Amino acid sequence: MAAEGKGIRGLSRAHIVWAVLAGVLAGHVILAALVFDPKPFVGGDNASYMILAESLEGGGGYRDLYLPDAPRHTKYPPFYPTILAAARLFGGELIAYKLLSVLFTTASVLFLFLLARKRLSDEVGLAVAAAFAFNPVLLYYSHWVLSEAPFVLLTLIGLWAAERFTDSWRWLAGAAAAALLAYLTRSAGLPLVAALLIALGWRKLWRQMAVVGGTAVLVLGGWWLWGKLAAAGADKAYASEFLLLDPYTPEAGYVGPGALVARVINNIRLYLIDVTPESLAGVAPAGGVNPLALAAALLLVALALVAWVREIRKVQVLELFVAAYAALIFLWPQVWTDRRFLLPLLPVLFVLAAAGVAWCFDFVKARQPVWVLPVIGALFVLLAMPDHVRSVKFSQNCMKFYRQGDALSCYPPPWRAFVEAADWVEANTAADAIVINRKPRLFYYFGRRAGDVYPFTSDDAAMLAFLDEIGADYVLIAGLSATTFRYLVPVIRSVPDRFRPVLQVGEGSSPAYVLEYLGAGADAPDPGMEP
């Protein structure tokens, strides 16, 4: 950090830096409030976290309450649900969970500043903090009950503590604790743990490596052992899904060496051409790629790559993490290529890109003007403004519906029908009824009825055997996923005597149907209600 000196009207340079940072943090909170979406996220992960928190707070252990017989959960590590369970102790649920996400994203901006300031300078810290504070992806995940916000925060804390570590056990303990808690938040935290251990080994700090490695073995091994000892029927781990060509089309088979190489190449292309531009400027409403966002993304990655190549020889935690985490998301199934997986890498790319700018000036033997990085940071902020305007408009309309007691109007028609069907099932079926549908975790959240997703199989006999074995009472047909019409609807059409329609909700082309599952020998249903 540069000498403090005097700034404007007698204020010290440090005071000015912290005042600007406070403005950036306040700006993030204000914009997060303006784009706030009060409804639950329509992915199943957030419902799973809330259900696990409910189970923990209720004393039932770490269980999937939405599944029949509530087996132990093995898919998502327990740290984030534990935080939510603690919030429930104080009476907080959905809105409190969302406010926690805002707190996590705001703290992420702070620790990004501290990381960039430690590695480069105050000016760099402020520039990258501003670019990240107003980034559309960070703001998007600031109001969902998902692990992205705490995971990004823990990753940045770990990288910052690792930057400060020289031979102090205090900073090493901080880095190791953050890395292991990141892993216990998402399994994708493993690259940070590995980066820390490799960096310690490279520096021949064998005692420190042994302590951190031993602790990591206990933590990682404990979570692995929990999965092995958990009750049968719990969710599968990501590792089994990773090996499939397409997790949503299991009959396509498993990935081989050639397909794995093709997956990496395609993922690199998608992250570079599609995901990174969308992460900087938001998703274009008309589809396609924003040319300015694409140019900014290519420049960002190029500058970051220049700095990474120059710095990797030092074998530091940050550069090792970038390599390991990038390898992970490039190896992941292509259907999961998404902004959410790039988000933990994005703030680190900003830091590296700032270092890349400095190298470019050094290369041409020119002094870097102090205004360069603030201007670049401002350009990244401006690039995202159209997306922010759209998000604010949507949020304000949604909040108006909520104030009028019409929360369902915040959902697209298929999800509106899904929620209406769940409400009806809760009011009109037995408490122990089992409902098979594409989104069983969200169905449990809205309808308080256990169930499971149907198997992704085209074998009618296997599908019927599943329904019989699980003791299904109802099935739900809703236009949420093509897999419903690929796997479940053909079975209903082939043996209509086993299903009786009891509800149709929704309008236009997005209705939802609840059908009672009767088993063999029942009368055929009313054709007018057949989906």
Coordinates of C-alpha atoms in Angstrom, one line a residue:
M1 CA 0.0 0.0 0.0
A2 CA 1.3 3.4 -0.9
A3 CA 2.1 6.0 1.7
E4 CA -0.9 7.7 3.1
G5 CA -0.1 11.3 2.4
K6 CA -2.8 14.1 2.4
G7 CA -5.8 14.1 0.2
I8 CA -8.7 16.5 -0.4
R9 CA -9.2 19.2 2.3
G10 CA -6.8 17.6 4.7
L11 CA -8.3 14.1 4.5
S12 CA -5.7 11.4 4.4
R13 CA -5.3 9.2 1.4
A14 CA -6.5 6.2 3.4
H15 CA -9.7 8.1 4.5
I16 CA -10.5 8.9 0.9
V17 CA -9.9 5.3 -0.2
W18 CA -12.2 3.9 2.5
A19 CA -14.8 6.6 1.8
V20 CA -14.9 5.6 -1.9
L21 CA -15.1 1.9 -0.9
A22 CA -18.0 2.7 1.4
G23 CA -19.7 4.3 -1.5
V24 CA -19.1 1.3 -3.7
L25 CA -20.5 -1.0 -1.0
A26 CA -23.5 1.2 -0.5
G27 CA -24.1 1.3 -4.2
H28 CA -24.1 -2.5 -4.3
V29 CA -26.6 -2.7 -1.5
I30 CA -28.9 -0.1 -3.1
L31 CA -28.8 -1.7 -6.5
A32 CA -29.4 -5.1 -4.9
A33 CA -32.5 -3.7 -3.2
L34 CA -33.7 -2.3 -6.5
V35 CA -33.3 -5.6 -8.4
F36 CA -34.6 -7.6 -5.4
D37 CA -36.9 -10.5 -6.4
P38 CA -39.1 -11.6 -3.5
K39 CA -40.2 -15.0 -4.8
P40 CA -38.3 -18.3 -4.4
F41 CA -35.9 -19.2 -7.2
V42 CA -37.5 -21.6 -9.6
G43 CA -34.5 -24.0 -9.5
G44 CA -34.6 -27.0 -7.2
D45 CA -31.4 -26.2 -5.4
N46 CA -32.7 -23.4 -3.3
A47 CA -35.7 -25.5 -2.2
S48 CA -33.3 -28.2 -1.1
Y49 CA -31.2 -25.8 1.0
M50 CA -34.4 -24.5 2.7
I51 CA -35.7 -28.0 3.3
L52 CA -32.3 -29.1 4.8
A53 CA -32.4 -26.0 7.0
E54 CA -35.9 -26.9 8.1
S55 CA -34.7 -30.5 8.9
L56 CA -31.7 -29.3 10.9
E57 CA -33.6 -26.6 12.9
G58 CA -36.4 -29.1 13.6
G59 CA -34.0 -31.6 15.1
G60 CA -34.5 -34.2 12.4
G61 CA -30.9 -34.2 11.2
Y62 CA -29.5 -33.6 7.7
R63 CA -32.4 -35.2 5.8
D64 CA -34.3 -34.8 2.5
L65 CA -37.8 -34.2 4.0
Y66 CA -39.3 -34.0 0.5
L67 CA -38.5 -37.6 -0.3
P68 CA -40.7 -40.5 1.1
D69 CA -39.2 -41.7 4.4
A70 CA -36.9 -38.6 4.5
P71 CA -33.5 -40.3 3.9
R72 CA -30.2 -38.6 4.9
H73 CA -28.9 -36.1 2.4
T74 CA -25.6 -36.7 0.7
K75 CA -25.4 -34.3 -2.3
Y76 CA -24.9 -30.8 -0.9
P77 CA -22.4 -30.2 1.9
P78 CA -23.9 -28.9 5.1
F79 CA -22.4 -25.5 5.9
Y80 CA -24.9 -23.3 4.0
P81 CA -28.0 -25.1 5.2
T82 CA -26.6 -24.8 8.7
I83 CA -26.4 -21.1 8.3
L84 CA -30.0 -21.0 7.1
A85 CA -31.0 -23.3 10.0
A86 CA -29.5 -20.7 12.4
A87 CA -31.5 -18.0 10.7
R88 CA -34.7 -20.1 11.3
L89 CA -34.0 -20.1 15.0
F90 CA -34.6 -16.3 15.0
G91 CA -37.8 -16.7 13.0
G92 CA -36.4 -15.9 9.6
E93 CA -37.3 -17.8 6.5
L94 CA -37.4 -16.8 2.9
I95 CA -36.8 -13.0 3.2
A96 CA -34.3 -13.5 5.9
Y97 CA -32.4 -16.0 3.8
K98 CA -32.4 -13.5 0.9
L99 CA -31.1 -10.8 3.1
L100 CA -28.2 -13.1 4.1
S101 CA -27.4 -13.4 0.4
V102 CA -27.1 -9.6 0.1
L103 CA -24.9 -9.6 3.2
F104 CA -22.6 -12.3 1.6
T105 CA -22.3 -10.5 -1.8
T106 CA -21.6 -7.1 -0.1
A107 CA -18.9 -8.8 2.0
S108 CA -17.5 -10.4 -1.2
V109 CA -17.0 -6.9 -2.7
L110 CA -15.1 -5.9 0.5
F111 CA -12.8 -8.9 0.5
L112 CA -12.1 -8.5 -3.3
F113 CA -10.9 -5.0 -2.5
L114 CA -8.7 -6.3 0.2
L115 CA -7.3 -9.0 -2.1
A116 CA -6.6 -6.6 -5.0
R117 CA -5.2 -4.0 -2.6
K118 CA -2.8 -6.5 -1.1
R119 CA -1.6 -7.8 -4.4
L120 CA -1.5 -4.5 -6.4
S121 CA -2.7 -1.2 -5.0
D122 CA -5.6 0.8 -3.5
E123 CA -6.6 2.1 -6.9
V124 CA -6.7 -1.4 -8.3
G125 CA -8.7 -2.5 -5.4
L126 CA -11.3 0.2 -5.8
A127 CA -11.6 -0.4 -9.6
V128 CA -12.1 -4.1 -9.4
A129 CA -14.4 -3.8 -6.4
A130 CA -16.6 -1.4 -8.3
A131 CA -16.6 -3.6 -11.4
F132 CA -17.7 -6.6 -9.3
A133 CA -20.1 -4.7 -7.0
F134 CA -22.3 -3.7 -10.0
N135 CA -21.8 -7.0 -11.9
P136 CA -25.1 -8.4 -13.1
V137 CA -24.3 -12.0 -12.1
L138 CA -23.3 -11.0 -8.5
L139 CA -26.5 -8.9 -8.2
Y140 CA -28.6 -11.7 -9.7
Y141 CA -27.4 -14.1 -7.0
S142 CA -27.7 -11.5 -4.2
H143 CA -31.4 -12.3 -3.8
W144 CA -31.6 -16.1 -4.3
V145 CA -31.3 -18.7 -1.5
L146 CA -28.4 -20.4 -3.3
S147 CA -24.8 -21.3 -2.2
E148 CA -23.2 -19.0 -4.8
A149 CA -23.1 -15.9 -2.5
P150 CA -21.5 -17.6 0.5
F151 CA -19.2 -19.7 -1.7
V152 CA -17.8 -16.6 -3.5
L153 CA -17.3 -14.9 -0.2
L154 CA -15.4 -17.8 1.4
T155 CA -13.3 -18.2 -1.7
L156 CA -12.2 -14.5 -1.7
I157 CA -11.5 -14.7 2.1
G158 CA -9.4 -17.7 1.5
L159 CA -7.4 -16.1 -1.4
W160 CA -7.0 -12.9 0.6
A161 CA -5.7 -14.7 3.7
A162 CA -3.4 -16.8 1.5
E163 CA -1.9 -13.6 0.0
R164 CA -1.2 -12.3 3.5
F165 CA 0.4 -15.5 4.6
T166 CA 4.2 -15.5 4.9
D167 CA 5.1 -17.6 7.9
S168 CA 2.2 -16.6 10.2
W169 CA 0.0 -19.4 11.4
R170 CA -2.8 -17.0 11.9
W171 CA -3.1 -16.1 8.3
L172 CA -2.6 -19.8 7.2
A173 CA -5.3 -20.8 9.6
G174 CA -7.6 -18.2 8.1
A175 CA -6.9 -19.4 4.5
A176 CA -7.3 -23.0 5.4
A177 CA -10.6 -22.4 7.4
A178 CA -12.1 -20.4 4.5
A179 CA -11.0 -23.0 1.9
L180 CA -12.5 -25.9 3.9
L181 CA -15.7 -24.0 4.7
A182 CA -15.9 -23.2 0.9
Y183 CA -15.7 -27.0 0.3
L184 CA -18.4 -27.6 2.9
T185 CA -20.5 -25.0 1.1
R186 CA -20.0 -26.5 -2.4
S187 CA -17.9 -29.4 -3.5
A188 CA -16.4 -27.0 -6.1
G189 CA -14.4 -25.6 -3.2
L190 CA -11.9 -28.5 -3.6
P191 CA -9.7 -26.6 -6.1
L192 CA -9.0 -23.9 -3.4
V193 CA -8.0 -26.6 -0.9
A194 CA -5.8 -28.2 -3.4
A195 CA -4.2 -24.9 -4.4
L196 CA -3.4 -24.1 -0.8
L197 CA -1.7 -27.5 -0.3
I198 CA 0.3 -27.3 -3.5
A199 CA 1.5 -23.8 -2.7
L200 CA 2.7 -24.9 0.8
G201 CA 4.4 -28.0 -0.7
W202 CA 6.2 -25.8 -3.4
R203 CA 7.6 -23.6 -0.6
K204 CA 8.7 -26.7 1.3
L205 CA 6.6 -25.7 4.3
W206 CA 6.2 -29.3 5.3
R207 CA 4.9 -28.8 8.8
Q208 CA 2.2 -26.3 7.7
M209 CA 1.3 -28.6 4.8
A210 CA 1.0 -31.5 7.1
V211 CA -1.3 -29.6 9.5
V212 CA -3.5 -28.2 6.7
G213 CA -3.5 -31.5 4.8
G214 CA -4.4 -33.5 7.9
T215 CA -7.3 -31.2 8.7
A216 CA -8.4 -31.4 5.1
V217 CA -8.4 -35.2 5.3
L218 CA -10.6 -35.1 8.3
V219 CA -13.1 -32.6 6.7
L220 CA -13.2 -34.1 3.3
G221 CA -13.1 -37.7 4.6
G222 CA -15.8 -36.9 7.1
W223 CA -18.1 -35.7 4.4
W224 CA -17.2 -38.7 2.2
L225 CA -17.9 -41.1 5.1
W226 CA -21.2 -39.4 5.8
G227 CA -22.2 -40.1 2.2
K228 CA -21.2 -43.8 2.4
L229 CA -23.0 -44.3 5.7
A230 CA -26.1 -42.4 4.7
A231 CA -29.4 -44.2 4.2
A232 CA -30.1 -45.7 0.8
G233 CA -32.3 -43.6 -1.4
A234 CA -30.5 -40.3 -0.8
D235 CA -29.6 -38.0 -3.7
K236 CA -26.7 -39.1 -5.8
A237 CA -23.4 -37.2 -5.6
Y238 CA -22.3 -35.0 -8.5
A239 CA -19.5 -37.5 -9.3
S240 CA -21.9 -40.0 -10.7
E241 CA -23.7 -37.4 -12.9
F242 CA -20.3 -36.0 -14.1
L243 CA -19.6 -39.3 -15.9
L244 CA -22.8 -39.1 -18.0
L245 CA -22.7 -37.5 -21.4
D246 CA -26.0 -35.8 -20.5
P247 CA -27.4 -36.1 -16.9
Y248 CA -30.9 -35.5 -18.3
T249 CA -30.6 -38.2 -20.9
P250 CA -29.0 -41.2 -19.2
E251 CA -29.6 -43.5 -22.1
A252 CA -27.0 -41.5 -24.0
G253 CA -24.4 -43.3 -21.9
Y254 CA -21.2 -42.4 -20.2
V255 CA -18.4 -40.1 -21.3
G256 CA -15.2 -41.6 -22.8
P257 CA -11.8 -40.1 -23.4
G258 CA -12.7 -38.6 -26.8
A259 CA -16.0 -37.2 -25.6
L260 CA -14.3 -35.8 -22.6
V261 CA -11.8 -33.9 -24.8
A262 CA -14.7 -32.6 -26.9
R263 CA -16.6 -31.5 -23.8
V264 CA -13.6 -29.5 -22.6
I265 CA -13.2 -27.8 -26.0
N266 CA -16.9 -27.0 -26.2
N267 CA -17.0 -25.7 -22.7
I268 CA -14.1 -23.4 -23.3
R269 CA -15.8 -22.0 -26.4
L270 CA -19.1 -21.5 -24.5
Y271 CA -17.5 -19.8 -21.5
L272 CA -15.5 -17.5 -23.7
I273 CA -18.1 -16.6 -26.3
D274 CA -21.3 -16.8 -24.4
V275 CA -21.0 -17.1 -20.6
T276 CA -18.3 -14.5 -19.9
P277 CA -20.0 -11.8 -22.1
E278 CA -23.3 -12.6 -20.4
S279 CA -21.6 -12.3 -17.0
L280 CA -20.4 -8.8 -17.8
A281 CA -23.4 -7.4 -19.5
G282 CA -26.3 -9.7 -18.6
V283 CA -28.3 -11.9 -20.8
A284 CA -29.4 -10.1 -24.0
P285 CA -33.3 -10.1 -24.1
A286 CA -33.4 -10.9 -27.8
G287 CA -30.8 -13.6 -27.6
G288 CA -27.5 -13.7 -29.3
V289 CA -24.3 -12.1 -28.1
N290 CA -23.8 -8.4 -27.3
P291 CA -20.8 -7.4 -29.5
L292 CA -19.5 -4.9 -26.9
A293 CA -19.8 -7.5 -24.2
L294 CA -18.0 -10.1 -26.3
A295 CA -15.1 -7.6 -26.9
A296 CA -14.9 -6.8 -23.2
A297 CA -14.9 -10.5 -22.3
L298 CA -12.2 -11.3 -24.8
L299 CA -10.1 -8.4 -23.5
L300 CA -10.7 -9.3 -19.9
V301 CA -9.7 -13.0 -20.4
A302 CA -6.7 -12.0 -22.6
L303 CA -5.3 -9.6 -20.0
A304 CA -6.0 -12.0 -17.1
L305 CA -4.2 -14.8 -19.1
V306 CA -1.2 -12.6 -19.6
A307 CA -0.9 -11.9 -15.9
W308 CA -1.5 -15.6 -15.0
V309 CA 1.2 -16.8 -17.3
R310 CA 3.7 -14.3 -15.8
E311 CA 2.7 -15.1 -12.2
I312 CA 2.2 -18.9 -12.3
R313 CA 5.9 -19.5 -12.0
K314 CA 5.7 -18.2 -8.4
V315 CA 3.2 -21.0 -7.6
Q316 CA 0.9 -18.8 -5.6
V317 CA -2.5 -19.9 -4.3
L318 CA -4.5 -17.5 -6.5
E319 CA -3.0 -18.7 -9.8
L320 CA -3.2 -22.3 -8.8
F321 CA -6.9 -21.8 -7.9
V322 CA -7.6 -20.3 -11.2
A323 CA -6.1 -23.2 -13.1
A324 CA -7.8 -25.9 -10.9
Y325 CA -11.2 -24.2 -10.9
A326 CA -11.2 -23.5 -14.6
A327 CA -10.3 -27.2 -15.2
L328 CA -13.2 -28.2 -13.1
I329 CA -15.8 -26.2 -14.9
F330 CA -14.4 -27.1 -18.3
L331 CA -14.8 -30.8 -17.4
W332 CA -18.3 -30.4 -16.1
P333 CA -21.2 -31.7 -18.3
Q334 CA -22.0 -29.1 -21.0
V335 CA -25.7 -28.8 -20.0
W336 CA -24.5 -27.2 -16.8
T337 CA -22.3 -24.6 -18.4
D338 CA -23.6 -21.4 -16.8
R339 CA -22.8 -18.1 -15.3
R340 CA -23.2 -19.4 -11.8
F341 CA -20.2 -21.6 -12.2
L342 CA -18.1 -18.8 -13.6
L343 CA -19.1 -16.4 -10.8
P344 CA -16.4 -17.6 -8.3
L345 CA -13.7 -17.1 -11.0
L346 CA -15.0 -13.7 -12.2
P347 CA -13.6 -11.4 -9.4
V348 CA -10.2 -13.2 -9.7
L349 CA -10.2 -12.5 -13.4
F350 CA -10.7 -8.8 -12.6
V351 CA -7.7 -8.8 -10.4
L352 CA -5.5 -10.6 -12.9
A353 CA -6.7 -8.4 -15.7
A354 CA -5.7 -5.3 -13.7
A355 CA -2.2 -6.9 -13.4
G356 CA -2.3 -7.6 -17.1
V357 CA -2.9 -3.9 -17.8
A358 CA 0.1 -2.9 -15.7
W359 CA 2.3 -5.4 -17.6
C360 CA 1.2 -4.0 -21.0
F361 CA 2.3 -0.5 -19.9
D362 CA 5.6 -2.0 -18.6
F363 CA 6.1 -3.9 -21.9
V364 CA 5.9 -0.6 -23.9
K365 CA 8.0 1.1 -21.3
A366 CA 5.3 3.6 -20.5
R367 CA 4.1 4.8 -17.2
Q368 CA 0.5 3.7 -16.4
P369 CA -1.7 6.8 -15.8
V370 CA -3.6 6.7 -12.5
W371 CA -6.9 7.1 -14.3
V372 CA -6.7 4.0 -16.5
L373 CA -8.1 1.4 -14.2
P374 CA -10.9 3.6 -12.7
V375 CA -12.0 4.3 -16.3
I376 CA -11.9 0.6 -17.2
G377 CA -13.8 -0.2 -14.1
A378 CA -16.4 2.4 -15.0
L379 CA -16.8 1.0 -18.5
F380 CA -17.5 -2.5 -17.0
V381 CA -20.2 -0.8 -14.8
L382 CA -21.7 1.0 -17.8
L383 CA -21.7 -2.1 -19.8
A384 CA -24.1 -3.7 -17.4
M385 CA -26.5 -0.7 -17.1
P386 CA -29.1 -1.9 -19.7
D387 CA -29.4 -5.2 -17.8
H388 CA -29.8 -3.4 -14.5
V389 CA -32.6 -1.2 -16.0
R390 CA -34.4 -4.3 -17.1
S391 CA -33.9 -6.0 -13.8
V392 CA -35.1 -3.0 -11.8
K393 CA -38.2 -2.7 -14.0
F394 CA -39.0 -6.4 -13.5
S395 CA -38.4 -6.2 -9.7
Q396 CA -40.6 -3.2 -9.2
N397 CA -43.5 -4.9 -11.1
C398 CA -43.0 -8.0 -9.1
M399 CA -43.0 -6.1 -5.8
K400 CA -46.2 -4.4 -6.8
F401 CA -47.9 -7.8 -7.4
Y402 CA -46.6 -8.9 -3.9
R403 CA -48.0 -5.8 -2.2
Q404 CA -51.4 -6.5 -3.9
G405 CA -51.3 -10.1 -2.7
D406 CA -50.9 -11.5 -6.2
A407 CA -47.5 -13.2 -5.8
L408 CA -48.2 -15.7 -8.6
S409 CA -48.1 -13.0 -11.2
C410 CA -44.3 -12.8 -10.7
Y411 CA -44.0 -16.3 -12.2
P412 CA -44.1 -17.2 -15.9
P413 CA -47.3 -19.2 -16.8
P414 CA -45.8 -22.7 -16.5
W415 CA -44.5 -22.0 -12.9
R416 CA -47.8 -20.2 -12.0
A417 CA -49.7 -23.4 -12.9
F418 CA -47.1 -25.5 -11.0
V419 CA -47.6 -23.4 -7.8
E420 CA -51.4 -23.4 -8.2
A421 CA -51.3 -27.2 -8.5
A422 CA -49.1 -27.5 -5.4
D423 CA -51.5 -25.3 -3.4
W424 CA -54.5 -27.5 -4.5
V425 CA -52.7 -30.7 -3.6
E426 CA -51.9 -29.3 -0.1
A427 CA -55.5 -28.4 0.5
N428 CA -57.2 -31.5 -1.0
T429 CA -55.0 -34.5 -0.4
A430 CA -53.8 -36.6 2.6
A431 CA -50.8 -35.3 4.4
D432 CA -48.9 -38.5 3.5
A433 CA -49.7 -38.4 -0.2
I434 CA -46.8 -39.0 -2.5
V435 CA -46.6 -36.8 -5.7
I436 CA -44.3 -37.6 -8.6
N437 CA -43.2 -34.5 -10.6
R438 CA -40.2 -32.9 -12.2
K439 CA -39.5 -30.5 -9.3
P440 CA -40.2 -32.5 -6.1
R441 CA -38.2 -30.2 -3.9
L442 CA -40.1 -27.1 -4.9
F443 CA -43.3 -29.0 -4.9
Y444 CA -42.7 -29.9 -1.2
Y445 CA -41.8 -26.3 -0.5
F446 CA -45.1 -25.0 -2.0
G447 CA -47.4 -28.1 -1.4
R448 CA -45.9 -29.8 1.7
R449 CA -46.2 -33.2 0.0
A450 CA -43.4 -35.7 -0.4
G451 CA -42.4 -37.1 -3.7
D452 CA -39.6 -37.6 -6.2
V453 CA -38.7 -37.0 -9.7
Y454 CA -39.7 -39.7 -12.2
P455 CA -36.8 -41.7 -13.6
F456 CA -35.3 -40.5 -16.9
T457 CA -36.2 -43.7 -18.8
S458 CA -38.1 -44.5 -21.9
D459 CA -39.0 -48.0 -20.6
D460 CA -42.7 -47.9 -19.7
A461 CA -42.4 -50.9 -17.5
A462 CA -39.5 -49.4 -15.6
M463 CA -41.5 -46.2 -15.1
L464 CA -44.6 -48.1 -13.8
A465 CA -42.4 -50.2 -11.5
F466 CA -41.0 -47.0 -10.1
L467 CA -44.5 -45.6 -9.4
D468 CA -45.6 -48.8 -7.7
E469 CA -42.4 -49.2 -5.7
I470 CA -42.4 -45.6 -4.3
G471 CA -46.2 -45.8 -3.6
A472 CA -47.1 -42.9 -5.8
D473 CA -50.6 -41.4 -5.2
Y474 CA -50.4 -38.6 -7.8
V475 CA -48.4 -37.4 -10.8
L476 CA -48.1 -33.9 -11.9
I477 CA -47.7 -32.8 -15.5
A478 CA -46.4 -29.3 -16.0
G479 CA -44.6 -27.5 -18.8
L480 CA -41.4 -27.0 -16.8
S481 CA -39.1 -29.4 -18.6
A482 CA -39.0 -31.4 -21.8
T483 CA -38.2 -34.5 -19.8
T484 CA -41.8 -34.7 -18.5
F485 CA -43.0 -35.1 -22.1
R486 CA -40.2 -37.3 -23.1
Y487 CA -40.5 -39.8 -20.2
L488 CA -43.7 -39.4 -18.2
V489 CA -46.4 -38.4 -20.6
P490 CA -45.9 -41.4 -23.0
V491 CA -46.5 -43.8 -20.1
I492 CA -49.7 -42.1 -19.2
R493 CA -50.9 -42.3 -22.8
S494 CA -49.9 -45.9 -23.1
V495 CA -51.8 -47.1 -19.9
P496 CA -54.5 -44.5 -19.3
D497 CA -56.5 -46.9 -17.1
R498 CA -53.9 -46.4 -14.4
F499 CA -54.3 -42.6 -14.2
R500 CA -57.4 -40.4 -13.3
P501 CA -57.2 -36.7 -13.9
V502 CA -58.3 -34.7 -10.8
L503 CA -57.2 -31.2 -11.6
Q504 CA -56.3 -28.9 -14.5
V505 CA -55.0 -25.4 -13.8
G506 CA -53.3 -22.7 -15.9
E507 CA -54.3 -21.0 -19.1
G508 CA -53.3 -21.1 -22.7
S509 CA -50.4 -23.3 -23.7
S510 CA -49.1 -23.8 -20.1
P511 CA -51.6 -25.8 -18.1
A512 CA -50.7 -28.2 -15.3
Y513 CA -52.5 -31.5 -14.6
V514 CA -52.7 -33.5 -11.4
L515 CA -53.5 -37.1 -12.1
E516 CA -54.3 -39.7 -9.4
Y517 CA -52.3 -42.9 -9.9
L518 CA -54.6 -45.9 -9.5
G519 CA -52.5 -48.8 -10.6
A520 CA -53.8 -51.6 -12.9
G521 CA -57.5 -52.3 -13.5
A522 CA -59.0 -48.8 -13.1
D523 CA -61.5 -47.2 -15.6
A524 CA -60.1 -45.1 -18.4
P525 CA -60.0 -41.3 -17.6
D526 CA -62.1 -38.6 -19.1
P527 CA -60.5 -37.9 -22.5
G528 CA -61.3 -34.2 -22.1
M529 CA -58.9 -34.0 -19.2
E530 CA -56.1 -36.0 -20.7
P531 CA -53.0 -33.9 -21.2

